[in-house]
PDB file of C-alpha atoms in Angstrom:
ATOM      1  CA  MET L   1     107.185 101.334 169.771  1.00 50.00           C
ATOM      2  CA  LYS L   2     110.187 102.633 171.717  1.00 46.00           C
ATOM      3  CA  THR L   3     109.360 103.897 175.168  1.00 48.00           C
ATOM      4  CA  THR L   4     112.412 106.156 175.576  1.00 56.00           C
ATOM      5  CA  GLU L   5     111.609 108.584 172.782  1.00 84.00           C
ATOM      6  CA  LYS L   6     108.621 109.885 170.904  1.00 93.00           C
ATOM      7  CA  PRO L   7     107.892 108.148 167.593  1.00 96.00           C
ATOM      8  CA  ARG L   8     108.083 109.903 164.254  1.00 97.00           C
ATOM      9  CA  VAL L   9     104.485 110.448 163.223  1.00 99.00           C
ATOM     10  CA  GLY L  10     103.160 110.506 159.674  1.00 99.00           C
ATOM     11  CA  PHE L  11     100.044 112.575 159.012  1.00 99.00           C
ATOM     12  CA  ILE L  12      98.101 112.590 155.739  1.00 99.00           C
ATOM     13  CA  GLY L  13      95.196 114.973 155.107  1.00 98.00           C
ATOM     14  CA  LEU L  14      95.538 118.538 156.367  1.00 98.00           C
ATOM     15  CA  GLY L  15      92.004 119.814 155.952  1.00 94.00           C
ATOM     16  CA  LEU L  16      89.852 121.511 158.564  1.00 91.00           C
ATOM     17  CA  MET L  17      90.209 118.684 161.088  1.00 95.00           C
ATOM     18  CA  GLY L  18      93.530 117.166 160.076  1.00 97.00           C
ATOM     19  CA  ALA L  19      95.455 120.437 160.127  1.00 98.00           C
ATOM     20  CA  ALA L  20      94.421 121.127 163.714  1.00 98.00           C
ATOM     21  CA  MET L  21      95.238 117.606 164.882  1.00 98.00           C
ATOM     22  CA  ALA L  22      98.643 117.738 163.195  1.00 98.00           C
ATOM     23  CA  THR L  23      99.356 121.084 164.847  1.00 98.00           C
ATOM     24  CA  ASN L  24      98.514 119.627 168.252  1.00 98.00           C
ATOM     25  CA  LEU L  25     100.911 116.743 167.631  1.00 98.00           C
ATOM     26  CA  GLN L  26     103.665 119.236 166.889  1.00 98.00           C
ATOM     27  CA  THR L  27     102.792 121.247 169.990  1.00 98.00           C
ATOM     28  CA  ALA L  28     103.148 118.037 172.008  1.00 98.00           C
ATOM     29  CA  GLY L  29     106.660 117.563 170.636  1.00 97.00           C
ATOM     30  CA  TYR L  30     106.136 114.931 167.950  1.00 98.00           C
ATOM     31  CA  ALA L  31     108.248 115.078 164.792  1.00 98.00           C
ATOM     32  CA  LEU L  32     105.878 115.009 161.806  1.00 98.00           C
ATOM     33  CA  ILE L  33     106.084 113.723 158.251  1.00 99.00           C
ATOM     34  CA  VAL L  34     103.167 115.308 156.386  1.00 99.00           C
ATOM     35  CA  HIS L  35     101.352 114.972 153.080  1.00 99.00           C
ATOM     36  CA  ASP L  36      98.261 116.517 151.525  1.00 98.00           C
ATOM     37  CA  LYS L  37      97.045 116.732 147.934  1.00 96.00           C
ATOM     38  CA  ARG L  38      97.718 120.485 148.268  1.00 96.00           C
ATOM     39  CA  ARG L  39     101.227 121.206 149.481  1.00 97.00           C
ATOM     40  CA  VAL L  40     100.144 124.690 150.539  1.00 98.00           C
ATOM     41  CA  ALA L  41      97.966 123.094 153.234  1.00 98.00           C
ATOM     42  CA  ALA L  42     101.132 121.815 154.900  1.00 98.00           C
ATOM     43  CA  ALA L  43     102.906 125.187 154.906  1.00 98.00           C
ATOM     44  CA  PRO L  44     102.207 126.021 158.587  1.00 98.00           C
ATOM     45  CA  HIS L  45     103.361 122.579 159.693  1.00 98.00           C
ATOM     46  CA  ILE L  46     106.500 122.698 157.563  1.00 98.00           C
ATOM     47  CA  ALA L  47     107.263 126.138 158.981  1.00 98.00           C
ATOM     48  CA  ALA L  48     106.970 124.590 162.454  1.00 98.00           C
ATOM     49  CA  GLY L  49     109.453 121.840 161.580  1.00 98.00           C
ATOM     50  CA  ALA L  50     107.454 119.116 159.831  1.00 98.00           C
ATOM     51  CA  VAL L  51     109.001 117.252 156.899  1.00 98.00           C
ATOM     52  CA  TRP L  52     107.081 117.141 153.613  1.00 99.00           C
ATOM     53  CA  ALA L  53     106.604 113.816 151.809  1.00 98.00           C
ATOM     54  CA  ASP L  54     105.533 113.704 148.169  1.00 98.00           C
ATOM     55  CA  THR L  55     103.338 110.601 148.543  1.00 98.00           C
ATOM     56  CA  PRO L  56     101.543 108.602 151.239  1.00 99.00           C
ATOM     57  CA  LYS L  57     104.072 105.836 150.524  1.00 99.00           C
ATOM     58  CA  ALA L  58     106.899 108.199 151.426  1.00 99.00           C
ATOM     59  CA  VAL L  59     105.085 109.174 154.629  1.00 99.00           C
ATOM     60  CA  ALA L  60     104.925 105.529 155.704  1.00 98.00           C
ATOM     61  CA  GLN L  61     108.562 104.924 154.807  1.00 98.00           C
ATOM     62  CA  GLN L  62     109.721 107.754 157.065  1.00 98.00           C
ATOM     63  CA  SER L  63     107.342 107.243 160.010  1.00 98.00           C
ATOM     64  CA  GLU L  64     106.750 104.784 162.802  1.00 97.00           C
ATOM     65  CA  VAL L  65     103.006 105.384 162.993  1.00 98.00           C
ATOM     66  CA  VAL L  66     100.769 106.880 160.300  1.00 99.00           C
ATOM     67  CA  PHE L  67      97.485 108.778 160.619  1.00 99.00           C
ATOM     68  CA  SER L  68      95.136 109.840 157.835  1.00 98.00           C
ATOM     69  CA  CYS L  69      92.171 112.222 158.003  1.00 98.00           C
ATOM     70  CA  LEU L  70      90.360 112.326 154.668  1.00 96.00           C
ATOM     71  CA  PRO L  71      87.026 113.562 153.263  1.00 92.00           C
ATOM     72  CA  GLY L  72      85.527 110.414 151.730  1.00 92.00           C
ATOM     73  CA  LEU L  73      85.763 106.727 150.904  1.00 96.00           C
ATOM     74  CA  PRO L  74      87.499 107.142 147.503  1.00 96.00           C
ATOM     75  CA  GLN L  75      90.244 109.228 149.107  1.00 97.00           C
ATOM     76  CA  ILE L  76      90.651 106.800 152.016  1.00 98.00           C
ATOM     77  CA  GLU L  77      91.020 103.829 149.685  1.00 98.00           C
ATOM     78  CA  ALA L  78      93.422 105.611 147.318  1.00 98.00           C
ATOM     79  CA  VAL L  79      95.662 106.946 150.086  1.00 98.00           C
ATOM     80  CA  ALA L  80      95.857 103.515 151.676  1.00 98.00           C
ATOM     81  CA  LEU L  81      96.002 101.136 148.702  1.00 98.00           C
ATOM     82  CA  ALA L  82      97.217 102.987 145.583  1.00 98.00           C
ATOM     83  CA  THR L  83     100.622 102.138 144.120  1.00 98.00           C
ATOM     84  CA  ASP L  84     102.078 105.140 145.960  1.00 98.00           C
ATOM     85  CA  GLY L  85      99.834 104.638 149.000  1.00 98.00           C
ATOM     86  CA  ILE L  86     100.548 103.884 152.633  1.00 99.00           C
ATOM     87  CA  LEU L  87     100.489 100.116 152.144  1.00 98.00           C
ATOM     88  CA  ALA L  88     103.285 100.341 149.567  1.00 98.00           C
ATOM     89  CA  GLY L  89     105.591 101.981 152.092  1.00 98.00           C
ATOM     90  CA  ILE L  90     104.601 100.451 155.398  1.00 98.00           C
ATOM     91  CA  ARG L  91     106.866  97.973 157.188  1.00 97.00           C
ATOM     92  CA  PRO L  92     106.022  94.981 159.381  1.00 97.00           C
ATOM     93  CA  GLY L  93     105.318  96.146 162.906  1.00 96.00           C
ATOM     94  CA  GLN L  94     104.165  99.614 161.891  1.00 97.00           C
ATOM     95  CA  ALA L  95     100.733 100.978 162.782  1.00 98.00           C
ATOM     96  CA  TYR L  96      98.203 102.920 160.720  1.00 99.00           C
ATOM     97  CA  PHE L  97      95.258 104.759 162.292  1.00 99.00           C
ATOM     98  CA  GLU L  98      92.487 105.909 159.927  1.00 98.00           C
ATOM     99  CA  LEU L  99      90.755 108.894 161.546  1.00 98.00           C
ATOM    100  CA  SER L 100      88.058 109.545 158.933  1.00 96.00           C
ATOM    101  CA  THR L 101      84.477 108.332 158.781  1.00 94.00           C
ATOM    102  CA  SER L 102      84.617 105.311 156.502  1.00 93.00           C
ATOM    103  CA  SER L 103      82.397 102.287 155.928  1.00 95.00           C
ATOM    104  CA  PRO L 104      82.648  99.010 157.847  1.00 96.00           C
ATOM    105  CA  GLU L 105      83.247  97.160 154.564  1.00 96.00           C
ATOM    106  CA  LEU L 106      86.184  99.358 153.553  1.00 97.00           C
ATOM    107  CA  VAL L 107      87.685  99.193 157.034  1.00 98.00           C
ATOM    108  CA  GLN L 108      87.661  95.397 156.911  1.00 98.00           C
ATOM    109  CA  ARG L 109      89.389  95.394 153.512  1.00 98.00           C
ATOM    110  CA  LEU L 110      92.061  97.809 154.664  1.00 98.00           C
ATOM    111  CA  HIS L 111      92.621  95.854 157.860  1.00 98.00           C
ATOM    112  CA  GLN L 112      93.143  92.624 155.925  1.00 98.00           C
ATOM    113  CA  ALA L 113      95.520  94.246 153.431  1.00 98.00           C
ATOM    114  CA  PHE L 114      97.707  95.706 156.176  1.00 98.00           C
ATOM    115  CA  LEU L 115      97.570  92.486 158.190  1.00 98.00           C
ATOM    116  CA  GLU L 116      99.026  90.613 155.215  1.00 97.00           C
ATOM    117  CA  GLN L 117     101.948  93.069 155.280  1.00 96.00           C
ATOM    118  CA  GLY L 118     102.531  92.409 158.974  1.00 98.00           C
ATOM    119  CA  ALA L 119     101.274  95.890 159.901  1.00 98.00           C
ATOM    120  CA  SER L 120      98.401  96.992 162.135  1.00 98.00           C
ATOM    121  CA  MET L 121      95.473  99.049 160.901  1.00 98.00           C
ATOM    122  CA  LEU L 122      92.935 100.534 163.324  1.00 99.00           C
ATOM    123  CA  ASP L 123      89.796 102.485 162.487  1.00 98.00           C
ATOM    124  CA  ALA L 124      89.827 105.490 164.802  1.00 98.00           C
ATOM    125  CA  PRO L 125      87.272 108.128 163.749  1.00 98.00           C
ATOM    126  CA  VAL L 126      87.019 111.320 165.770  1.00 97.00           C
ATOM    127  CA  SER L 127      84.117 113.485 166.903  1.00 95.00           C
ATOM    128  CA  GLY L 128      84.074 117.087 168.063  1.00 93.00           C
ATOM    129  CA  GLY L 129      84.266 119.249 164.957  1.00 90.00           C
ATOM    130  CA  ALA L 130      86.881 121.743 163.848  1.00 90.00           C
ATOM    131  CA  LEU L 131      86.724 123.724 167.088  1.00 91.00           C
ATOM    132  CA  GLY L 132      87.212 120.562 169.123  1.00 94.00           C
ATOM    133  CA  ALA L 133      90.144 119.590 166.916  1.00 96.00           C
ATOM    134  CA  LYS L 134      91.821 122.957 167.513  1.00 96.00           C
ATOM    135  CA  ARG L 135      91.370 122.647 171.264  1.00 96.00           C
ATOM    136  CA  GLY L 136      92.368 118.986 171.390  1.00 96.00           C
ATOM    137  CA  ARG L 137      88.912 118.224 172.747  1.00 96.00           C
ATOM    138  CA  LEU L 138      87.875 115.284 170.606  1.00 97.00           C
ATOM    139  CA  ALA L 139      86.434 111.859 171.183  1.00 98.00           C
ATOM    140  CA  LEU L 140      88.393 109.162 169.338  1.00 98.00           C
ATOM    141  CA  TRP L 141      86.839 105.713 168.984  1.00 99.00           C
ATOM    142  CA  ALA L 142      89.284 102.991 167.977  1.00 99.00           C
ATOM    143  CA  GLY L 143      88.568  99.515 166.680  1.00 98.00           C
ATOM    144  CA  GLY L 144      91.325  96.949 166.308  1.00 98.00           C
ATOM    145  CA  ASP L 145      94.292  95.567 168.227  1.00 98.00           C
ATOM    146  CA  LYS L 146      94.069  96.933 171.779  1.00 98.00           C
ATOM    147  CA  ALA L 147      97.780  96.419 172.392  1.00 98.00           C
ATOM    148  CA  VAL L 148      98.536  98.750 169.480  1.00 98.00           C
ATOM    149  CA  PHE L 149      95.973 101.249 170.760  1.00 99.00           C
ATOM    150  CA  ASP L 150      97.571 101.195 174.210  1.00 98.00           C
ATOM    151  CA  ALA L 151     101.077 101.557 172.778  1.00 98.00           C
ATOM    152  CA  TYR L 152     100.141 104.724 170.927  1.00 98.00           C
ATOM    153  CA  ARG L 153      97.753 106.169 173.499  1.00 98.00           C
ATOM    154  CA  PRO L 154     100.124 109.094 174.273  1.00 98.00           C
ATOM    155  CA  VAL L 155     100.095 110.046 170.576  1.00 98.00           C
ATOM    156  CA  LEU L 156      96.313 109.778 170.458  1.00 98.00           C
ATOM    157  CA  LYS L 157      95.975 111.901 173.613  1.00 98.00           C
ATOM    158  CA  ALA L 158      97.959 114.672 171.933  1.00 98.00           C
ATOM    159  CA  MET L 159      95.112 114.983 169.395  1.00 98.00           C
ATOM    160  CA  ALA L 160      92.034 113.834 171.299  1.00 98.00           C
ATOM    161  CA  ASP L 161      91.399 114.160 175.017  1.00 97.00           C
ATOM    162  CA  GLN L 162      88.994 111.197 174.998  1.00 97.00           C
ATOM    163  CA  PRO L 163      90.539 108.240 173.121  1.00 98.00           C
ATOM    164  CA  VAL L 164      88.574 105.040 173.763  1.00 98.00           C
ATOM    165  CA  HIS L 165      89.137 101.513 172.489  1.00 99.00           C
ATOM    166  CA  VAL L 166      85.641 100.303 171.598  1.00 98.00           C
ATOM    167  CA  GLY L 167      86.297  96.798 170.265  1.00 98.00           C
ATOM    168  CA  SER L 168      87.547  94.812 167.311  1.00 98.00           C
ATOM    169  CA  ILE L 169      88.261  96.230 163.869  1.00 98.00           C
ATOM    170  CA  GLY L 170      85.268  98.172 162.536  1.00 98.00           C
ATOM    171  CA  ALA L 171      83.862  98.992 165.971  1.00 98.00           C
ATOM    172  CA  GLY L 172      85.218 102.526 165.778  1.00 98.00           C
ATOM    173  CA  ILE L 173      83.392 103.272 162.541  1.00 97.00           C
ATOM    174  CA  VAL L 174      80.144 101.766 163.805  1.00 98.00           C
ATOM    175  CA  THR L 175      80.393 103.933 166.929  1.00 98.00           C
ATOM    176  CA  LYS L 176      80.964 107.053 164.813  1.00 97.00           C
ATOM    177  CA  LEU L 177      78.024 106.284 162.511  1.00 97.00           C
ATOM    178  CA  VAL L 178      75.732 105.702 165.491  1.00 97.00           C
ATOM    179  CA  ASN L 179      76.871 108.947 167.123  1.00 96.00           C
ATOM    180  CA  ASN L 180      76.454 111.071 164.012  1.00 95.00           C
ATOM    181  CA  CYS L 181      73.124 109.558 163.060  1.00 96.00           C
ATOM    182  CA  ILE L 182      71.720 110.207 166.541  1.00 96.00           C
ATOM    183  CA  SER L 183      73.058 113.750 166.348  1.00 95.00           C
ATOM    184  CA  GLN L 184      71.444 114.499 162.990  1.00 96.00           C
ATOM    185  CA  ALA L 185      68.109 112.852 163.793  1.00 96.00           C
ATOM    186  CA  THR L 186      67.961 114.828 167.047  1.00 96.00           C
ATOM    187  CA  GLN L 187      68.947 118.023 165.252  1.00 96.00           C
ATOM    188  CA  ALA L 188      66.193 117.514 162.677  1.00 96.00           C
ATOM    189  CA  ALA L 189      63.614 117.096 165.449  1.00 96.00           C
ATOM    190  CA  ILE L 190      64.821 120.219 167.265  1.00 97.00           C
ATOM    191  CA  ALA L 191      64.768 122.256 164.039  1.00 97.00           C
ATOM    192  CA  GLU L 192      61.192 121.244 163.276  1.00 97.00           C
ATOM    193  CA  ILE L 193      59.750 121.644 166.752  1.00 97.00           C
ATOM    194  CA  PHE L 194      61.593 124.850 167.677  1.00 97.00           C
ATOM    195  CA  VAL L 195      60.048 126.421 164.577  1.00 98.00           C
ATOM    196  CA  LEU L 196      56.630 125.382 165.888  1.00 98.00           C
ATOM    197  CA  GLY L 197      57.209 127.500 168.975  1.00 98.00           C
ATOM    198  CA  VAL L 198      58.392 130.512 166.973  1.00 98.00           C
ATOM    199  CA  LYS L 199      55.520 130.197 164.491  1.00 98.00           C
ATOM    200  CA  ALA L 200      53.123 130.119 167.443  1.00 98.00           C
ATOM    201  CA  GLY L 201      54.483 133.458 168.620  1.00 97.00           C
ATOM    202  CA  ALA L 202      57.325 132.644 171.011  1.00 98.00           C
ATOM    203  CA  ASP L 203      60.407 134.848 170.884  1.00 97.00           C
ATOM    204  CA  PRO L 204      63.344 132.630 169.752  1.00 97.00           C
ATOM    205  CA  LEU L 205      65.738 133.778 172.480  1.00 96.00           C
ATOM    206  CA  SER L 206      63.130 133.539 175.240  1.00 96.00           C
ATOM    207  CA  LEU L 207      62.073 130.108 174.015  1.00 97.00           C
ATOM    208  CA  TRP L 208      65.653 128.859 174.034  1.00 96.00           C
ATOM    209  CA  GLN L 209      66.298 130.382 177.451  1.00 94.00           C
ATOM    210  CA  ALA L 210      63.233 128.612 178.839  1.00 95.00           C
ATOM    211  CA  ILE L 211      63.721 125.119 177.410  1.00 95.00           C
ATOM    212  CA  ARG L 212      67.398 125.250 178.359  1.00 92.00           C
ATOM    213  CA  GLN L 213      66.286 124.954 181.979  1.00 91.00           C
ATOM    214  CA  GLY L 214      63.849 122.103 181.319  1.00 92.00           C
ATOM    215  CA  SER L 215      64.595 118.421 181.837  1.00 91.00           C
ATOM    216  CA  LEU L 216      66.311 118.000 178.471  1.00 91.00           C
ATOM    217  CA  GLY L 217      67.984 121.387 178.655  1.00 90.00           C
ATOM    218  CA  ARG L 218      69.708 120.468 181.893  1.00 87.00           C
ATOM    219  CA  ARG L 219      71.418 117.687 179.965  1.00 86.00           C
ATOM    220  CA  ARG L 220      72.901 120.405 177.700  1.00 86.00           C
ATOM    221  CA  THR L 221      70.675 119.301 174.805  1.00 90.00           C
ATOM    222  CA  PHE L 222      70.087 122.823 173.518  1.00 92.00           C
ATOM    223  CA  ASP L 223      73.403 124.509 174.317  1.00 90.00           C
ATOM    224  CA  GLY L 224      74.738 123.767 170.829  1.00 89.00           C
ATOM    225  CA  LEU L 225      72.161 126.101 169.285  1.00 94.00           C
ATOM    226  CA  ILE L 226      74.079 129.206 170.347  1.00 92.00           C
ATOM    227  CA  ASP L 227      76.947 128.961 167.859  1.00 91.00           C
ATOM    228  CA  GLU L 228      75.183 128.628 164.513  1.00 94.00           C
ATOM    229  CA  TYR L 229      71.418 128.141 164.753  1.00 96.00           C
ATOM    230  CA  LEU L 230      70.279 131.081 166.880  1.00 97.00           C
ATOM    231  CA  PRO L 231      72.631 133.685 165.312  1.00 96.00           C
ATOM    232  CA  ALA L 232      72.103 132.166 161.828  1.00 96.00           C
ATOM    233  CA  ASN L 233      75.854 131.848 161.368  1.00 94.00           C
ATOM    234  CA  TYR L 234      76.445 129.009 158.912  1.00 95.00           C
ATOM    235  CA  ASP L 235      79.258 130.179 156.637  1.00 91.00           C
ATOM    236  CA  ALA L 236      82.244 129.318 158.868  1.00 85.00           C
ATOM    237  CA  PRO L 237      81.718 125.581 159.298  1.00 88.00           C
ATOM    238  CA  ASN L 238      82.579 123.698 162.445  1.00 87.00           C
ATOM    239  CA  ALA L 239      81.545 120.592 160.493  1.00 88.00           C
ATOM    240  CA  ALA L 240      80.890 120.886 156.760  1.00 92.00           C
ATOM    241  CA  LEU L 241      77.461 119.737 155.619  1.00 95.00           C
ATOM    242  CA  ARG L 242      78.931 117.421 152.948  1.00 94.00           C
ATOM    243  CA  ILE L 243      80.813 115.465 155.623  1.00 92.00           C
ATOM    244  CA  VAL L 244      77.743 115.018 157.810  1.00 95.00           C
ATOM    245  CA  TYR L 245      75.645 114.055 154.780  1.00 96.00           C
ATOM    246  CA  LYS L 246      78.180 111.349 153.942  1.00 95.00           C
ATOM    247  CA  ASP L 247      78.115 110.026 157.510  1.00 95.00           C
ATOM    248  CA  VAL L 248      74.321 109.765 157.716  1.00 97.00           C
ATOM    249  CA  LEU L 249      74.204 108.177 154.255  1.00 97.00           C
ATOM    250  CA  LEU L 250      76.712 105.527 155.382  1.00 96.00           C
ATOM    251  CA  ALA L 251      74.697 104.884 158.549  1.00 96.00           C
ATOM    252  CA  THR L 252      71.404 104.434 156.699  1.00 97.00           C
ATOM    253  CA  GLU L 253      73.091 102.136 154.173  1.00 96.00           C
ATOM    254  CA  LEU L 254      74.421 100.024 157.050  1.00 96.00           C
ATOM    255  CA  GLY L 255      70.921  99.913 158.492  1.00 97.00           C
ATOM    256  CA  ARG L 256      69.544  98.580 155.209  1.00 96.00           C
ATOM    257  CA  GLU L 257      72.276  95.938 155.030  1.00 95.00           C
ATOM    258  CA  LEU L 258      71.429  94.745 158.537  1.00 96.00           C
ATOM    259  CA  GLY L 259      67.652  95.014 158.175  1.00 98.00           C
ATOM    260  CA  VAL L 260      67.392  97.793 160.767  1.00 97.00           C
ATOM    261  CA  PRO L 261      64.651 100.363 160.008  1.00 96.00           C
ATOM    262  CA  MET L 262      66.147 103.866 159.944  1.00 96.00           C
ATOM    263  CA  ARG L 263      62.979 105.976 159.799  1.00 96.00           C
ATOM    264  CA  PHE L 264      64.121 109.053 161.708  1.00 95.00           C
ATOM    265  CA  SER L 265      67.593 108.937 160.203  1.00 96.00           C
ATOM    266  CA  SER L 266      66.103 108.725 156.714  1.00 97.00           C
ATOM    267  CA  LEU L 267      64.057 111.874 157.361  1.00 96.00           C
ATOM    268  CA  ALA L 268      67.212 113.665 158.486  1.00 97.00           C
ATOM    269  CA  LEU L 269      69.015 112.373 155.395  1.00 97.00           C
ATOM    270  CA  ALA L 270      66.279 113.747 153.121  1.00 98.00           C
ATOM    271  CA  ASP L 271      66.813 117.259 154.484  1.00 98.00           C
ATOM    272  CA  LEU L 272      70.582 116.891 154.180  1.00 98.00           C
ATOM    273  CA  GLN L 273      70.122 115.817 150.560  1.00 98.00           C
ATOM    274  CA  GLU L 274      67.963 118.880 149.879  1.00 98.00           C
ATOM    275  CA  ALA L 275      70.614 121.113 151.420  1.00 98.00           C
ATOM    276  CA  MET L 276      73.302 119.458 149.291  1.00 98.00           C
ATOM    277  CA  ASN L 277      71.170 120.015 146.183  1.00 98.00           C
ATOM    278  CA  ARG L 278      71.040 123.716 147.048  1.00 98.00           C
ATOM    279  CA  GLY L 279      74.829 123.931 146.969  1.00 97.00           C
ATOM    280  CA  TRP L 280      75.322 124.153 150.727  1.00 97.00           C
ATOM    281  CA  SER L 281      77.977 121.434 150.899  1.00 96.00           C
ATOM    282  CA  GLU L 282      80.649 123.708 152.398  1.00 94.00           C
ATOM    283  CA  ARG L 283      78.344 125.477 154.850  1.00 96.00           C
ATOM    284  CA  ASP L 284      78.058 124.364 158.455  1.00 95.00           C
ATOM    285  CA  CYS L 285      75.954 121.235 158.853  1.00 95.00           C
ATOM    286  CA  ARG L 286      73.436 123.133 160.979  1.00 96.00           C
ATOM    287  CA  SER L 287      72.430 125.157 157.922  1.00 97.00           C
ATOM    288  CA  VAL L 288      70.060 122.261 157.190  1.00 98.00           C
ATOM    289  CA  MET L 289      68.065 123.441 160.214  1.00 98.00           C
ATOM    290  CA  THR L 290      66.866 126.466 158.227  1.00 98.00           C
ATOM    291  CA  LEU L 291      64.747 124.289 155.925  1.00 98.00           C
ATOM    292  CA  PRO L 292      61.857 123.902 158.422  1.00 98.00           C
ATOM    293  CA  GLN L 293      61.939 127.689 158.874  1.00 98.00           C
ATOM    294  CA  GLU L 294      61.514 128.234 155.137  1.00 97.00           C
ATOM    295  CA  ARG L 295      58.608 125.811 154.963  1.00 97.00           C
ATOM    296  CA  VAL L 296      56.520 127.882 157.371  1.00 97.00           C
ATOM    297  CA  GLY L 297      57.789 131.380 156.585  1.00 97.00           C
ATOM    298  CA  VAL L 298      59.867 131.855 159.735  1.00 97.00           C
ATOM    299  CA  HIS L 299      63.364 133.347 159.962  1.00 96.00           C
ATOM    300  CA  ILE L 300      65.337 132.866 163.163  1.00 98.00           C
ATOM    301  CA  LYS L 301      68.260 135.210 163.798  1.00 97.00           C
ATOM    302  CA  VAL L 302      69.228 136.338 167.287  1.00 97.00           C
ATOM    303  CA  ASP L 303      71.809 139.006 168.107  1.00 96.00           C
ATOM    304  CA  PRO L 304      74.901 137.187 169.489  1.00 95.00           C
ATOM    305  CA  ALA L 305      75.257 139.870 172.167  1.00 95.00           C
ATOM    306  CA  SER L 306      71.769 139.025 173.448  1.00 95.00           C
ATOM    307  CA  ILE L 307      72.722 135.354 173.640  1.00 93.00           C
ATOM    308  CA  GLU L 308      75.814 136.272 175.662  1.00 92.00           C
ATOM    309  CA  ASP L 309      73.689 138.345 178.030  1.00 92.00           C
ATOM    310  CA  VAL L 310      71.469 135.330 178.699  1.00 90.00           C
ATOM    311  CA  LEU L 311      74.465 133.096 179.314  1.00 89.00           C
ATOM    312  CA  LYS L 312      75.910 135.561 181.824  1.00 88.00           C
ATOM    313  CA  MET L 313      72.747 136.019 183.865  1.00 83.00           C
ATOM    314  CA  ASP L 314      71.223 132.582 183.404  1.00 73.00           C
ATOM    315  CA  PRO L 315      73.821 129.791 183.580  1.00 67.00           C
ATOM    316  CA  VAL L 316      72.451 126.336 183.002  1.00 59.00           C
ATOM    317  CA  ALA L 317      71.087 124.619 186.089  1.00 53.00           C
ATOM    318  CA  PRO L 318      72.843 121.503 187.408  1.00 49.00           C
ATOM    319  CA  THR L 319      72.336 118.451 185.237  1.00 47.00           C
ATOM    320  CA  ASP L 320      69.155 116.611 186.127  1.00 44.00           C
ATOM    321  CA  THR L 321      69.605 112.882 185.602  1.00 38.00           C
ATOM    322  CA  LYS L 322      65.901 112.111 186.073  1.00 40.00           C
ATOM    323  CA  ARG L 323      63.251 112.558 183.457  1.00 35.00           C
ATOM    324  CA  GLY L 324      60.579 115.114 184.084  1.00 36.00           C
TER     325      GLY L 324
END
């Protein structure tokens, strides 16, 4: 990578997350080559100066470094390995960062294929949701050649404020699966037990206000409930349920392969599967938290203005690092 000028960046996949990350790259002054299965998705980026490429192969041919952000394993494999895919256009010495949640097995196959071409492939999934992507406030966990990671750190920082090299190839994906599985198992527990309090007569807003100042609350455990769960606002997804379902499914499959019991994660997966069966795939992932409410005849919906009033008069206490 040249140090005197910014590299030309290829970006494939301009969905909810990818579009925001690509926009942030442009804002940071990077020249973009873009591709998506829907050209209309690239319209804002093209209007801002990006160059359209008809295929992933063409993206690689015109770029120094390529990023892809895609919804699932079939799309990741096709974009990388199809006859008009990235591999067909990449040159020795180029780098490819895959930003999606994949599987360790697929990551290893992609890494080997690109290695044979003399190119570098790193798995670099991100975490932070659509809002985090818009703000550039994402964690990015990269597995692979650290020298390549370091060379492109400025590019990564333009998309994600917390890029971290976590180990060899595949380590990024494992980190993402662990993170998302913990998140969903914790969310399932909160959804079930919060309903217990409401069913027992507690006012939802008062209950949240109280536990937010407890030992877990001071670690910000319950702050995420204010955006979707408490106001029952699930139709404008920060993270689509289908994506989270895929991630937890991949994590539980990895657990089975390694002989690791995934009891809590499997319970969370069962609720996600039920939500998928109801047609909620494009709703926010926290919509799954309404299932425990249905099971006991409770409906939680708090006026957003009331939540704001609590936040103004009752800011969270300093983080307590001790259990209590």
